[in-house]
């Protein structure tokens, strides 16, 4: 199988995607008359309350009213309390929330960190796990615990570019397709790991009061969507597994580079389709929206409960200096990379400030300036193995976490051609 020759990892991590995005912008006028057929999107005013698989709580809109998600959190706490019904007068154990960011092949960092965390003997059981893009692919393994570490290692250290994407010819892709790459290999990878057994395991954990939330972007509405994977898994619906796989694929589908994912819905007796793409188009990392005030959500026991938010940024915080050449692509590429970088940093700051408001401890881990391995191409196995090993060693040593977002530093300048 031929190896891809162009970059498709997340912008900011691999500059090739930025070149592709810019080329797409320049070629858009040529593609305007060659749209690919799809069913209409449902009416915008109906979409927010539209059940998926008949489930009213299959998903949430983080930019909308907080009450639906607040009800789900209250149910989570009630389930946890019911499991400890015999421990009257005792508080629930400490709560741990994990947020996994996007990052393309930098997802090897989060995978290595979780594996090393297991080896250190200090990895907690997470009450809530959220994931965006590459973080969405990590999230089910992180949610289900250390028994899934071997699969997590395989996905992020043993996959080569042809195992994830197939590159289309640029003129054909622009004129006759909705993306520059075919992600059928990535879908096969998802199908191999996100199987019926995994879905059943997620359903069991949901029944015990745990939440697995995956973010996508509804491109029709230009809004973020948070999918309640546990509720989908527990529904018993025959299409639950297919939807689970679609959500994982959609969350990692970089617009323009990877195909969008169409989710089938019904409204007023008619069939419609929603277009979903990379959750990173709306946010790089998320936990819960600031509009949801956890101080107002109480469980069955009104007692103090230590809580910690753990954020894994599959990327850097520091900025790489560069001497930007005076060219259209160099300037635009650098600008887009800057935009995406500070979008992610801003998301982390929002989570941190919300944690402070709600009295929750905060921990952050990210790729440090002391990691210097270089990638030859997107999803370079040697690069990903080095990054996995780096994160694993940090977690084993107990040096992976900081208690607040750091101020930005700058690495030495390089030429930007």
Coordinates of C-alpha atoms in Angstrom, one line a residue:
X1 CA 0.0 0.0 0.0
X2 CA 1.5 3.4 -1.0
X3 CA 2.6 5.7 1.8
X4 CA 1.0 9.1 2.0
X5 CA 3.4 11.8 0.9
X6 CA 1.6 14.9 2.3
X7 CA 1.0 15.9 5.9
X8 CA -2.4 15.4 7.5
X9 CA -1.7 15.6 11.2
X10 CA -3.3 18.4 13.3
X11 CA -2.3 21.9 12.4
X12 CA 0.3 23.2 14.8
X13 CA 1.9 19.7 15.0
X14 CA 2.6 19.1 11.3
X15 CA 2.8 22.0 8.9
X16 CA 1.7 19.9 5.9
X17 CA -2.0 20.1 6.9
X18 CA -1.8 23.9 6.9
X19 CA -0.4 23.8 3.3
X20 CA -3.3 21.5 2.4
X21 CA -5.9 23.8 4.0
X22 CA -4.5 26.8 2.2
X23 CA -4.5 25.0 -1.1
X24 CA -8.2 24.1 -0.5
X25 CA -9.1 27.7 0.1
X26 CA -7.5 28.7 -3.2
X27 CA -9.2 25.9 -5.1
X28 CA -12.7 26.4 -3.6
X29 CA -14.1 28.2 -6.6
X30 CA -13.3 25.2 -8.8
X31 CA -15.1 22.8 -6.4
X32 CA -18.3 24.8 -6.0
X33 CA -20.2 23.0 -8.7
X34 CA -19.2 19.5 -7.8
X35 CA -21.0 18.9 -4.5
X36 CA -21.5 15.3 -3.2
X37 CA -25.1 14.4 -2.5
X38 CA -26.4 14.0 1.1
X39 CA -29.7 14.2 2.8
X40 CA -30.8 17.6 4.0
X41 CA -29.8 18.7 7.5
X42 CA -32.8 18.8 9.9
X43 CA -34.4 22.2 10.6
X44 CA -32.0 24.1 12.9
X45 CA -34.8 24.9 15.4
X46 CA -35.5 21.2 15.8
X47 CA -32.0 19.8 16.0
X48 CA -31.2 20.8 19.6
X49 CA -34.0 18.7 21.0
X50 CA -33.9 16.0 18.4
X51 CA -33.4 12.5 19.9
X52 CA -30.7 10.3 18.4
X53 CA -31.5 6.5 18.5
X54 CA -34.6 7.6 20.4
X55 CA -32.5 8.9 23.4
X56 CA -33.1 12.4 24.7
X57 CA -29.7 12.3 26.6
X58 CA -27.6 10.9 23.7
X59 CA -25.8 14.3 23.4
X60 CA -25.5 17.7 24.9
X61 CA -24.9 21.2 23.5
X62 CA -22.2 22.9 25.6
X63 CA -22.9 26.3 24.2
X64 CA -26.6 25.9 25.1
X65 CA -28.6 25.8 28.4
X66 CA -26.8 23.8 31.0
X67 CA -29.8 22.0 32.5
X68 CA -29.7 18.7 30.3
X69 CA -26.0 18.1 31.3
X70 CA -26.7 19.1 34.8
X71 CA -29.5 16.5 35.0
X72 CA -27.0 13.9 33.7
X73 CA -24.4 14.8 36.3
X74 CA -27.1 14.5 39.0
X75 CA -28.1 11.1 37.8
X76 CA -24.4 10.1 37.8
X77 CA -24.1 11.1 41.4
X78 CA -27.3 9.3 42.3
X79 CA -26.0 6.0 40.7
X80 CA -22.8 6.4 42.7
X81 CA -24.7 6.9 45.9
X82 CA -26.9 3.9 45.2
X83 CA -23.9 1.6 44.9
X84 CA -22.8 2.7 48.4
X85 CA -26.2 2.6 50.0
X86 CA -24.8 0.4 52.8
X87 CA -22.2 3.1 53.8
X88 CA -24.7 5.5 55.4
X89 CA -23.1 8.6 56.8
X90 CA -20.0 8.3 54.8
X91 CA -19.0 10.6 51.9
X92 CA -18.4 9.4 48.4
X93 CA -14.8 8.7 47.6
X94 CA -12.6 11.4 45.9
X95 CA -13.8 12.2 42.3
X96 CA -11.4 12.4 39.3
X97 CA -12.2 14.0 36.0
X98 CA -10.0 13.4 32.9
X99 CA -9.9 15.7 29.8
X100 CA -8.0 14.6 26.8
X101 CA -7.1 17.1 24.1
X102 CA -6.7 16.7 20.3
X103 CA -3.2 16.6 18.8
X104 CA -3.0 14.2 15.8
X105 CA 0.1 12.0 16.2
X106 CA 0.9 13.9 19.4
X107 CA -1.8 11.6 20.9
X108 CA 1.1 9.3 21.6
X109 CA 1.8 11.6 24.5
X110 CA -1.5 10.9 26.3
X111 CA -1.3 7.2 25.5
X112 CA 2.2 6.9 27.0
X113 CA 1.3 9.0 30.0
X114 CA -1.7 6.8 30.9
X115 CA 0.4 3.7 30.5
X116 CA 3.2 5.1 32.7
X117 CA 0.6 6.3 35.2
X118 CA -0.7 2.7 35.5
X119 CA 2.9 1.5 36.1
X120 CA 3.4 4.1 38.9
X121 CA 0.5 2.6 40.9
X122 CA -1.2 6.0 41.3
X123 CA -3.6 6.2 38.4
X124 CA -7.1 6.8 39.7
X125 CA -10.4 5.6 38.4
X126 CA -12.0 8.5 36.6
X127 CA -15.6 9.5 37.2
X128 CA -15.8 11.5 33.9
X129 CA -13.5 11.1 30.8
X130 CA -13.8 13.5 27.9
X131 CA -12.0 13.4 24.5
X132 CA -11.6 15.5 21.4
X133 CA -10.0 14.3 18.1
X134 CA -7.0 12.3 19.0
X135 CA -8.2 12.5 22.6
X136 CA -11.4 10.9 21.6
X137 CA -9.5 7.9 20.3
X138 CA -7.7 7.6 23.7
X139 CA -10.8 8.3 25.8
X140 CA -12.6 4.8 25.7
X141 CA -9.3 3.1 26.7
X142 CA -8.7 5.6 29.5
X143 CA -12.3 5.3 30.7
X144 CA -12.2 1.5 30.9
X145 CA -8.9 1.4 32.8
X146 CA -5.5 -0.2 32.8
X147 CA -6.7 -3.5 31.3
X148 CA -6.9 -1.6 28.0
X149 CA -3.3 -0.2 28.1
X150 CA -2.0 -2.8 25.7
X151 CA -4.5 -1.7 23.0
X152 CA -3.8 1.9 23.7
X153 CA -0.1 1.3 23.2
X154 CA -0.7 -0.6 19.9
X155 CA -2.9 2.2 18.5
X156 CA -0.4 5.0 19.2
X157 CA 2.9 3.2 18.6
X158 CA 2.4 0.5 16.0
X159 CA 0.3 2.2 13.4
X160 CA 1.9 3.6 10.2
X161 CA 0.4 6.2 7.9
X162 CA -1.2 3.7 5.5
X163 CA -3.0 2.2 8.6
X164 CA -4.8 5.5 9.0
X165 CA -5.3 7.3 5.7
X166 CA -5.1 6.9 2.0
X167 CA -4.2 10.0 0.0
X168 CA -6.3 11.0 -3.0
X169 CA -5.0 12.8 -6.0
X170 CA -5.3 16.5 -5.3
X171 CA -7.3 17.5 -8.5
X172 CA -9.7 14.6 -8.2
X173 CA -10.2 15.2 -4.5
X174 CA -10.9 18.9 -4.9
X175 CA -13.4 18.4 -7.8
X176 CA -15.1 15.2 -6.9
X177 CA -14.6 14.4 -3.2
X178 CA -15.2 16.0 0.2
X179 CA -11.7 15.5 1.5
X180 CA -8.1 15.0 0.4
X181 CA -7.8 11.7 2.2
X182 CA -9.8 8.5 2.5
X183 CA -10.1 7.4 6.2
X184 CA -11.4 3.9 5.6
X185 CA -8.2 2.5 7.2
X186 CA -8.9 4.6 10.3
X187 CA -12.4 3.3 10.4
X188 CA -11.2 -0.3 10.2
X189 CA -8.8 0.5 13.1
X190 CA -11.7 1.9 15.1
X191 CA -13.9 -1.1 14.3
X192 CA -11.2 -3.5 15.5
X193 CA -11.0 -1.9 18.9
X194 CA -14.4 -0.3 19.4
X195 CA -16.3 -3.5 19.3
X196 CA -19.3 -5.0 21.1
X197 CA -17.3 -6.0 24.1
X198 CA -16.0 -2.5 24.6
X199 CA -19.5 -1.0 24.2
X200 CA -20.9 -3.5 26.8
X201 CA -18.1 -2.5 29.2
X202 CA -18.8 1.2 28.8
X203 CA -22.5 0.5 29.5
X204 CA -21.6 -1.3 32.8
X205 CA -19.5 1.6 33.9
X206 CA -22.3 4.1 33.0
X207 CA -24.6 2.1 35.3
X208 CA -22.1 2.6 38.1
X209 CA -22.2 6.4 37.7
X210 CA -19.4 7.2 35.3
X211 CA -19.6 9.3 32.1
X212 CA -17.7 9.0 28.9
X213 CA -18.1 12.2 26.7
X214 CA -16.8 12.7 23.2
X215 CA -16.8 16.0 21.4
X216 CA -17.6 16.6 17.7
X217 CA -18.6 19.7 15.7
X218 CA -22.0 19.9 14.0
X219 CA -20.8 21.6 10.8
X220 CA -24.4 22.4 9.6
X221 CA -25.1 24.4 12.8
X222 CA -21.4 25.4 13.5
X223 CA -21.9 24.2 17.1
X224 CA -20.0 21.9 19.4
X225 CA -21.7 18.6 20.4
X226 CA -20.9 16.4 23.4
X227 CA -21.9 12.8 23.0
X228 CA -22.9 10.7 26.0
X229 CA -21.3 7.4 25.0
X230 CA -22.4 5.6 28.2
X231 CA -26.1 6.4 27.5
X232 CA -25.7 5.3 23.9
X233 CA -24.0 2.0 25.0
X234 CA -26.6 1.3 27.7
X235 CA -29.6 1.9 25.3
X236 CA -29.4 -1.6 23.8
X237 CA -30.3 0.0 20.4
X238 CA -29.1 -2.2 17.5
X239 CA -27.4 0.8 15.9
X240 CA -25.6 1.9 19.1
X241 CA -22.3 0.4 18.1
X242 CA -22.4 1.9 14.6
X243 CA -23.1 5.3 16.2
X244 CA -20.3 4.9 18.7
X245 CA -17.8 4.2 15.9
X246 CA -19.2 7.1 13.8
X247 CA -18.7 9.5 16.7
X248 CA -15.0 8.4 17.2
X249 CA -14.3 8.8 13.5
X250 CA -16.1 12.2 13.3
X251 CA -14.2 13.6 16.3
X252 CA -10.9 12.9 14.5
X253 CA -12.1 14.0 11.0
X254 CA -10.1 17.2 10.2
X255 CA -12.3 19.2 7.9
X256 CA -11.1 19.2 4.3
X257 CA -8.3 16.7 5.0
X258 CA -10.6 13.9 6.2
X259 CA -14.2 13.2 5.1
X260 CA -17.0 14.4 7.4
X261 CA -19.2 11.8 9.1
X262 CA -23.0 11.9 8.4
X263 CA -25.3 11.0 11.3
X264 CA -28.8 9.8 10.3
X265 CA -31.7 11.3 12.2
X266 CA -35.5 11.5 11.8
X267 CA -37.8 14.5 12.3
X268 CA -41.5 14.7 11.5
X269 CA -41.4 11.4 9.7
X270 CA -38.6 12.4 7.4
X271 CA -35.0 11.2 7.2
X272 CA -32.2 13.8 7.6
X273 CA -28.5 13.8 8.0
X274 CA -26.3 15.9 10.2
X275 CA -22.7 16.6 9.2
X276 CA -20.1 16.1 12.0
X277 CA -16.4 16.8 11.8
X278 CA -13.4 17.1 14.2
X279 CA -14.4 18.3 17.6
X280 CA -11.2 20.4 17.5
X281 CA -13.0 22.7 15.1
X282 CA -14.9 24.0 18.1
X283 CA -12.6 23.3 21.0
X284 CA -9.2 21.6 21.6
X285 CA -10.1 20.2 25.0
X286 CA -13.2 20.3 27.2
X287 CA -14.6 19.1 30.4
X288 CA -17.9 20.8 31.2
X289 CA -19.1 24.3 30.2
X290 CA -18.7 27.2 32.7
X291 CA -22.5 27.6 32.6
X292 CA -22.8 24.3 34.5
X293 CA -22.1 25.2 38.1
X294 CA -21.1 22.0 40.0
X295 CA -21.7 23.8 43.3
X296 CA -25.4 23.5 42.5
X297 CA -25.2 19.8 41.7
X298 CA -25.4 17.7 44.9
X299 CA -25.3 14.0 45.3
X300 CA -27.2 11.8 47.8
X301 CA -24.8 12.9 50.5
X302 CA -24.1 16.6 51.2
X303 CA -20.6 16.0 52.5
X304 CA -17.2 17.4 51.3
X305 CA -15.7 15.3 48.5
X306 CA -12.2 15.9 47.2
X307 CA -12.3 16.4 43.4
X308 CA -9.5 16.7 40.9
X309 CA -9.5 17.7 37.2
X310 CA -6.7 16.1 35.1
X311 CA -6.0 17.7 31.7
X312 CA -3.7 16.0 29.2
X313 CA -2.7 18.3 26.4
X314 CA -1.4 16.3 23.5
X315 CA 0.8 19.2 22.4
X316 CA 3.1 21.8 23.7
X317 CA 2.5 25.0 25.8
X318 CA 5.7 26.7 24.7
X319 CA 6.0 28.4 21.4
X320 CA 8.6 27.5 18.7
X321 CA 10.3 30.6 17.5
X322 CA 10.7 30.9 13.7
X323 CA 12.0 33.2 11.1
X324 CA 8.9 33.4 8.9
X325 CA 9.6 33.9 5.2
X326 CA 7.7 36.5 3.2
X327 CA 5.5 34.2 1.3
X328 CA 1.7 33.6 1.1
X329 CA 1.8 30.0 2.4
X330 CA 4.4 30.7 5.1
X331 CA 2.6 33.6 6.6
X332 CA -0.9 32.0 6.4
X333 CA 0.4 28.7 7.8
X334 CA 2.1 30.4 10.7
X335 CA -1.0 32.4 11.4
X336 CA -3.3 29.4 11.4
X337 CA -0.9 27.5 13.7
X338 CA -0.8 30.4 16.1
X339 CA -4.6 30.6 16.1
X340 CA -4.9 26.9 16.9
X341 CA -2.2 27.0 19.5
X342 CA -3.9 29.7 21.5
X343 CA -7.3 28.2 21.0
X344 CA -6.0 25.2 22.9
X345 CA -4.2 27.2 25.6
X346 CA -7.4 29.3 26.0
X347 CA -9.5 26.1 26.5
X348 CA -7.1 25.0 29.3
X349 CA -7.3 28.4 31.0
X350 CA -11.1 28.2 30.9
X351 CA -11.0 24.7 32.5
X352 CA -8.6 26.0 35.1
X353 CA -10.6 29.0 36.0
X354 CA -13.8 27.0 36.2
X355 CA -12.1 24.5 38.5
X356 CA -11.0 27.4 40.8
X357 CA -14.6 28.7 40.9
X358 CA -16.0 25.3 41.8
X359 CA -13.3 24.4 44.4
X360 CA -11.8 21.6 42.3
X361 CA -8.1 20.7 42.3
X362 CA -6.4 21.1 38.9
X363 CA -3.6 19.2 37.2
X364 CA -2.2 19.6 33.7
X365 CA 0.3 17.6 31.7
X366 CA 1.8 18.6 28.3
X367 CA 4.8 17.9 26.0
X368 CA 7.7 19.8 27.6
X369 CA 10.4 21.8 25.9
X370 CA 12.9 18.9 26.7
X371 CA 11.3 16.6 24.1
X372 CA 13.3 17.1 21.0
X373 CA 12.5 14.1 18.7
X374 CA 11.6 15.2 15.1
X375 CA 8.9 13.7 12.9
X376 CA 9.7 12.8 9.3
X377 CA 6.1 12.6 8.3
X378 CA 2.7 12.6 10.0
X379 CA 2.1 9.5 12.2
X380 CA 5.8 8.7 12.0
X381 CA 6.2 5.5 14.0
X382 CA 9.6 6.4 15.4
X383 CA 8.4 9.9 16.5
X384 CA 5.3 8.5 18.1
X385 CA 7.3 5.7 19.9
X386 CA 9.7 8.3 21.2
X387 CA 6.9 10.5 22.4
X388 CA 5.1 7.6 24.0
X389 CA 8.3 6.6 25.8
X390 CA 8.9 10.2 27.0
X391 CA 5.4 10.5 28.5
X392 CA 5.5 7.1 30.0
X393 CA 8.8 7.9 31.8
X394 CA 7.4 11.2 33.1
X395 CA 4.4 9.4 34.5
X396 CA 6.5 6.7 36.1
X397 CA 8.7 9.3 37.7
X398 CA 5.8 11.4 39.0
X399 CA 6.9 14.5 37.1
X400 CA 4.1 14.7 34.6
X401 CA 1.8 17.2 36.3
X402 CA 1.7 20.9 37.1
X403 CA -1.0 22.6 39.3
X404 CA -1.7 25.5 37.0
X405 CA -1.3 26.5 33.3
X406 CA 2.3 27.8 32.9
X407 CA 3.2 31.0 31.2
X408 CA 4.3 30.6 27.6
X409 CA 8.0 30.2 26.8
X410 CA 9.7 30.3 23.4
X411 CA 12.0 27.6 22.0
X412 CA 15.0 28.7 19.8
X413 CA 14.0 30.2 16.5
X414 CA 14.1 28.2 13.3
X415 CA 13.7 29.0 9.6
X416 CA 10.1 28.7 8.4
X417 CA 10.0 27.9 4.7

